[in-house]
Tab-separated table of C-alpha atoms in Angstrom:
chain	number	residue	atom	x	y	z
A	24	UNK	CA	0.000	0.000	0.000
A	25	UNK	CA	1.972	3.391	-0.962
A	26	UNK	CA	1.826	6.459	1.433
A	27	UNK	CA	1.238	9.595	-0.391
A	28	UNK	CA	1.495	12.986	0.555
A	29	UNK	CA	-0.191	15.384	-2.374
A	30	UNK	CA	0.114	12.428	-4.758
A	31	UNK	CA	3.919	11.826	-3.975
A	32	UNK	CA	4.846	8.822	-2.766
A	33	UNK	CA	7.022	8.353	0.528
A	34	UNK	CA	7.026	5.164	1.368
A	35	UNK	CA	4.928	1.644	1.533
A	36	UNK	CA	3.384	-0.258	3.593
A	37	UNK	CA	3.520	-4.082	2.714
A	38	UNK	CA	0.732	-6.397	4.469
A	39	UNK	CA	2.475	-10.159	4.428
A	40	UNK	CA	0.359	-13.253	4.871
A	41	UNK	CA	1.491	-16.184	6.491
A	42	UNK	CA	1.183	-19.484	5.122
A	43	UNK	CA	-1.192	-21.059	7.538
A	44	UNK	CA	-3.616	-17.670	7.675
A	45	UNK	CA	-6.908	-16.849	5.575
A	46	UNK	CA	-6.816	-13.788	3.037
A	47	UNK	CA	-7.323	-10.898	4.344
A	48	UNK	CA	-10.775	-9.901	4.736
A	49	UNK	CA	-11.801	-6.166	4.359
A	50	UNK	CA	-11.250	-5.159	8.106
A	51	UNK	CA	-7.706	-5.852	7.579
A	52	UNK	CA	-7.420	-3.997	4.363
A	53	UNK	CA	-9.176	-1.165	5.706
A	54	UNK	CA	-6.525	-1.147	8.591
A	55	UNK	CA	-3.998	-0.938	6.128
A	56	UNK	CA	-5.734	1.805	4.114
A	57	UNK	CA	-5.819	3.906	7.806
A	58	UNK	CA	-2.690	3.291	9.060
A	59	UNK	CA	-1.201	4.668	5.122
A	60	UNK	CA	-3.401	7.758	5.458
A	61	UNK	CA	-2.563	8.484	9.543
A	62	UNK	CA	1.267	7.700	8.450
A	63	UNK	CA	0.850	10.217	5.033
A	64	UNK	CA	-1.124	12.590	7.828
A	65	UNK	CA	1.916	12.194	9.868
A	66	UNK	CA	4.291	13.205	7.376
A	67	UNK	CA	2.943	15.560	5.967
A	68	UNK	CA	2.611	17.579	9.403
A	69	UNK	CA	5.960	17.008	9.922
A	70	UNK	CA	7.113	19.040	6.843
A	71	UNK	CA	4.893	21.522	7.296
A	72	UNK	CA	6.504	21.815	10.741
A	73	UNK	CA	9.661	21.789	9.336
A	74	UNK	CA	8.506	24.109	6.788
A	75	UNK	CA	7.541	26.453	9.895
A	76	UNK	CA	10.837	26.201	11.456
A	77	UNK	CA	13.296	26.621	8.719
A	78	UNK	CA	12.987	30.495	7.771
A	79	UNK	CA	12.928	30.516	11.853
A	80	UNK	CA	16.136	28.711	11.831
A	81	UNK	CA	17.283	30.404	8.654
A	82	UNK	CA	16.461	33.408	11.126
A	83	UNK	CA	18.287	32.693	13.991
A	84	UNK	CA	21.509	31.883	12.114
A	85	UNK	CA	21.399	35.005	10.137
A	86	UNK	CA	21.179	36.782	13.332
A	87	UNK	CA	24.007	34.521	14.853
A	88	UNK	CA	25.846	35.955	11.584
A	89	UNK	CA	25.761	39.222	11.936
A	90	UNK	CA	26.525	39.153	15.786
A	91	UNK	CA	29.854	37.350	14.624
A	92	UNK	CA	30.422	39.412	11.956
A	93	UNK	CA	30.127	42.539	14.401
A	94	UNK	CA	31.536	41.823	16.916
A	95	UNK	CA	34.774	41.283	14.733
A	96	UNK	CA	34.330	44.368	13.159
A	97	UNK	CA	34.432	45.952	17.077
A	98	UNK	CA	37.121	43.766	17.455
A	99	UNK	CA	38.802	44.834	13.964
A	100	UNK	CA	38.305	48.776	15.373
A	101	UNK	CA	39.218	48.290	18.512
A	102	UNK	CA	42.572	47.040	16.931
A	103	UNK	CA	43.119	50.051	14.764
A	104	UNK	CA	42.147	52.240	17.790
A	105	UNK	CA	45.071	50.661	19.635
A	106	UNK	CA	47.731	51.077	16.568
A	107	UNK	CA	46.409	54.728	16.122
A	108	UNK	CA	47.373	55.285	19.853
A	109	UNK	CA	50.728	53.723	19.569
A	110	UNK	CA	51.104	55.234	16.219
A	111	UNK	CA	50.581	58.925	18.047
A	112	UNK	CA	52.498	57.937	21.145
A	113	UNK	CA	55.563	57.007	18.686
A	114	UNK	CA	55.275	60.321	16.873
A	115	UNK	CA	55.377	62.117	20.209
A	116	UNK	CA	58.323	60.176	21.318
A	117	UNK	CA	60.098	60.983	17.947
A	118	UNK	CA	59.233	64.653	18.206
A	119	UNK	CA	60.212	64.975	21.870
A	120	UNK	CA	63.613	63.010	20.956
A	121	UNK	CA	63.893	66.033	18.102
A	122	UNK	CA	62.884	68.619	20.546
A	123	UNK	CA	65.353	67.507	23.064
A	124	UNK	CA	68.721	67.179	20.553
A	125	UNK	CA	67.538	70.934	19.961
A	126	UNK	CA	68.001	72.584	23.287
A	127	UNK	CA	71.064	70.801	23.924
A	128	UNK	CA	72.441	72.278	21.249
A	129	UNK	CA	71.059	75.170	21.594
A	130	UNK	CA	72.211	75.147	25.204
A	131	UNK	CA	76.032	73.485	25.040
A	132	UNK	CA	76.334	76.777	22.528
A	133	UNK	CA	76.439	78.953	25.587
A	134	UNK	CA	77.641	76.759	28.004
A	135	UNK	CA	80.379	76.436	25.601
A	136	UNK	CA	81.190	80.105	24.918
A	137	UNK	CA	81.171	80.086	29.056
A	138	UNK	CA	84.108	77.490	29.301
A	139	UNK	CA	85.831	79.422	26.847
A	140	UNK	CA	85.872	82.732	29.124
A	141	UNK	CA	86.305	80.050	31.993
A	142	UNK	CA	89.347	79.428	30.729
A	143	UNK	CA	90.301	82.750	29.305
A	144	UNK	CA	90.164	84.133	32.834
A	145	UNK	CA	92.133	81.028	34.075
A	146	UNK	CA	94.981	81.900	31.752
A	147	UNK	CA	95.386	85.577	32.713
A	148	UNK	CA	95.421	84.360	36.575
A	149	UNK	CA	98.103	82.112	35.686
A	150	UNK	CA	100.259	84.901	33.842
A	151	UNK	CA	99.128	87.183	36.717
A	152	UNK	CA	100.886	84.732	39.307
A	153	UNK	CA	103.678	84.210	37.295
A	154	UNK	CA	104.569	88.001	36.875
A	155	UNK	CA	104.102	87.966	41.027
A	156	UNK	CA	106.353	85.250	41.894
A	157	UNK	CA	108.863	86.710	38.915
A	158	UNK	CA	108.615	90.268	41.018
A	159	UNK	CA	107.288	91.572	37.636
A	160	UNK	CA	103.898	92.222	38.583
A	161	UNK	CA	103.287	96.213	37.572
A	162	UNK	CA	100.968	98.466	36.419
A	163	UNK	CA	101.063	97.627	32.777
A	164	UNK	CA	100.522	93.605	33.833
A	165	UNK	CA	97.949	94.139	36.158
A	166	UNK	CA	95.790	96.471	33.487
A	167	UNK	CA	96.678	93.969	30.949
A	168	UNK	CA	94.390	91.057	33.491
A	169	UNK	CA	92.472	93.200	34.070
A	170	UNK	CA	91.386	94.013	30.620
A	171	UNK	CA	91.388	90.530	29.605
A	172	UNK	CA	89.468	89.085	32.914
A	173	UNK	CA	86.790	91.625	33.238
A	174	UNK	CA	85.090	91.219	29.661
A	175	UNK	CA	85.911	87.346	30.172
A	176	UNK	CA	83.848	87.444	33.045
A	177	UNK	CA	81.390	89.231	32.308
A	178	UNK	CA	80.802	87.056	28.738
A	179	UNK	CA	80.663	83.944	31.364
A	180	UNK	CA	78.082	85.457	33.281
A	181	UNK	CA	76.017	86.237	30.035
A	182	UNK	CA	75.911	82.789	28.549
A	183	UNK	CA	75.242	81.070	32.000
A	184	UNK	CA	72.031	83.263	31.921
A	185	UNK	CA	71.305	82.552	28.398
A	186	UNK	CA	71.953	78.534	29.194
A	187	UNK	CA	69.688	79.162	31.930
A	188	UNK	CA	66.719	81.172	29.761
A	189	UNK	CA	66.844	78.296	27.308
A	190	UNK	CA	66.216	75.763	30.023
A	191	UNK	CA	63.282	77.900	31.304
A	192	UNK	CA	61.577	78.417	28.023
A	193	UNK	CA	61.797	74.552	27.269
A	194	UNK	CA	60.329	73.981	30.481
A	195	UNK	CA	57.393	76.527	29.568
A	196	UNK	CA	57.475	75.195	25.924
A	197	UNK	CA	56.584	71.999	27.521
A	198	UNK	CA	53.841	73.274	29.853
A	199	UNK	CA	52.110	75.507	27.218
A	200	UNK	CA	52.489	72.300	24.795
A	201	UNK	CA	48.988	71.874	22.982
A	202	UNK	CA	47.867	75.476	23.743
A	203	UNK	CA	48.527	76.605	20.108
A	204	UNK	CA	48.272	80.170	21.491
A	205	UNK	CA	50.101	83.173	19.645
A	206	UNK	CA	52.410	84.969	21.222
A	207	UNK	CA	54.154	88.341	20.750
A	208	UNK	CA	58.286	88.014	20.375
A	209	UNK	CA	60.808	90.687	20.854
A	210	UNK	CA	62.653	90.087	17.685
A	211	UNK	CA	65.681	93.072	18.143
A	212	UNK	CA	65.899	92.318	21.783
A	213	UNK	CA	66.430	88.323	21.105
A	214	UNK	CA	69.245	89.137	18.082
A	215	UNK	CA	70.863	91.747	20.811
A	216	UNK	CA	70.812	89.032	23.405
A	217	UNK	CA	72.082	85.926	20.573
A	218	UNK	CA	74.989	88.477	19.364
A	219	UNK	CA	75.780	89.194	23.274
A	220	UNK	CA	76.215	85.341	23.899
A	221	UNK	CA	78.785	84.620	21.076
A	222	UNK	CA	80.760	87.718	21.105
A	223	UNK	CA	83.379	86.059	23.079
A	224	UNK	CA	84.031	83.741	20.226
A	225	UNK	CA	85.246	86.658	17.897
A	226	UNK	CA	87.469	88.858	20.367
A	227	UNK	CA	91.069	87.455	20.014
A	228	UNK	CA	89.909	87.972	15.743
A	229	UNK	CA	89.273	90.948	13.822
A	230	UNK	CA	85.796	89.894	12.913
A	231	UNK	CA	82.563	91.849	14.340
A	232	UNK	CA	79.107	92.048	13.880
């Protein structure tokens, strides 16, 4: 007996007699005839159930999809996020390594003209004490030390101050860093004080500026 659901066939149902038994009367092959149309009843529910379920399950991993494919796009941003970071703390790094190798140049300048009058001043003591212990300290010696020590002295003086300005306005540089606010500069004043500091370099020449 064939099971059919809308005229397609699913299966069969095979009614065997024994031997030793009668043929089947009509009871039995109206039991037969039920028991195909309660199994093609069967069936047939069960792919309309399934027929039910599947856009629900189509659904539900759709939805599964795009929470996987989302959360590795956050994942994927939250990545970039992190290299932009390190990216911008690398920058800064470089930047503040360039900004550094500036003011110690800028600084050893003066610091540099200072050891020169340093030693400048050291020298003239030394022909100072000489003259002394020779008994040949006079007038002429003692101007000549003097001339020599005093300007020395005073060019020591002025690049330990400028040494000293350039540490302060790194220091405010540094504060005021991200402000991005103008501010007014005493251009004549700043040449004076640059030509001031490096004098000392051109007094035993002719040069001048």
């Amino acid at each position: 007996m064939p099971v059919k659901v809308h005229g397609q066939i699913n299966g069969f149902i095979m009614l065997r007699q024994k031997p030793h038994q009668a043929s089947p009367d009509s009871t039995a092959i109206q039991f037969v005839i039920s028991t195909a149309f309660a199994l093609a009843t069967t069936i047939r529910s069960a792919q309309l159930s399934l027929s039910l379920d599947s856009p629900s399950q189509r659904e539900i991993q759709l939805e599964q999809s795009v929470r996987q494919h989302n959360k590795g796009i956050k994942e994927m941003l939250q990545n970039l996020e992190k290299a932009q970071n390190y990216q911008v703390e690398v920058e800064k790094m470089e930047a503040l390594g360039k900004l550094v190798a500036g003011v110690a140049h800028e600084v050893n300048t003066p610091l540099g003209v200072a050891m020169t009058s340093v030693s400048i001043v050291e020298e003239q003591i030394k022909k100072l004490e000489t003259a002394y212990r020779n008994q040949q300290l006079d007038e002429s010696v003692f101007i000549e030390f003097l001339d020599s020590s005093i300007p020395a002295v005073d060019m020591t003086n002025t690049n330990l101050e400028r040494a000293a300005l350039l540490v302060q306005q790194f220091k405010q540089t540094s504060d005021n860093e991200g402000h991005g606010e103008a501010e007014v500069v005493a251009f004549k004043p700043l040449c004076e004080e640059l030509i001031t500091s490096i004098a000392p370099l051109y007094q035993p020449t002719t040069s001048s500026l």
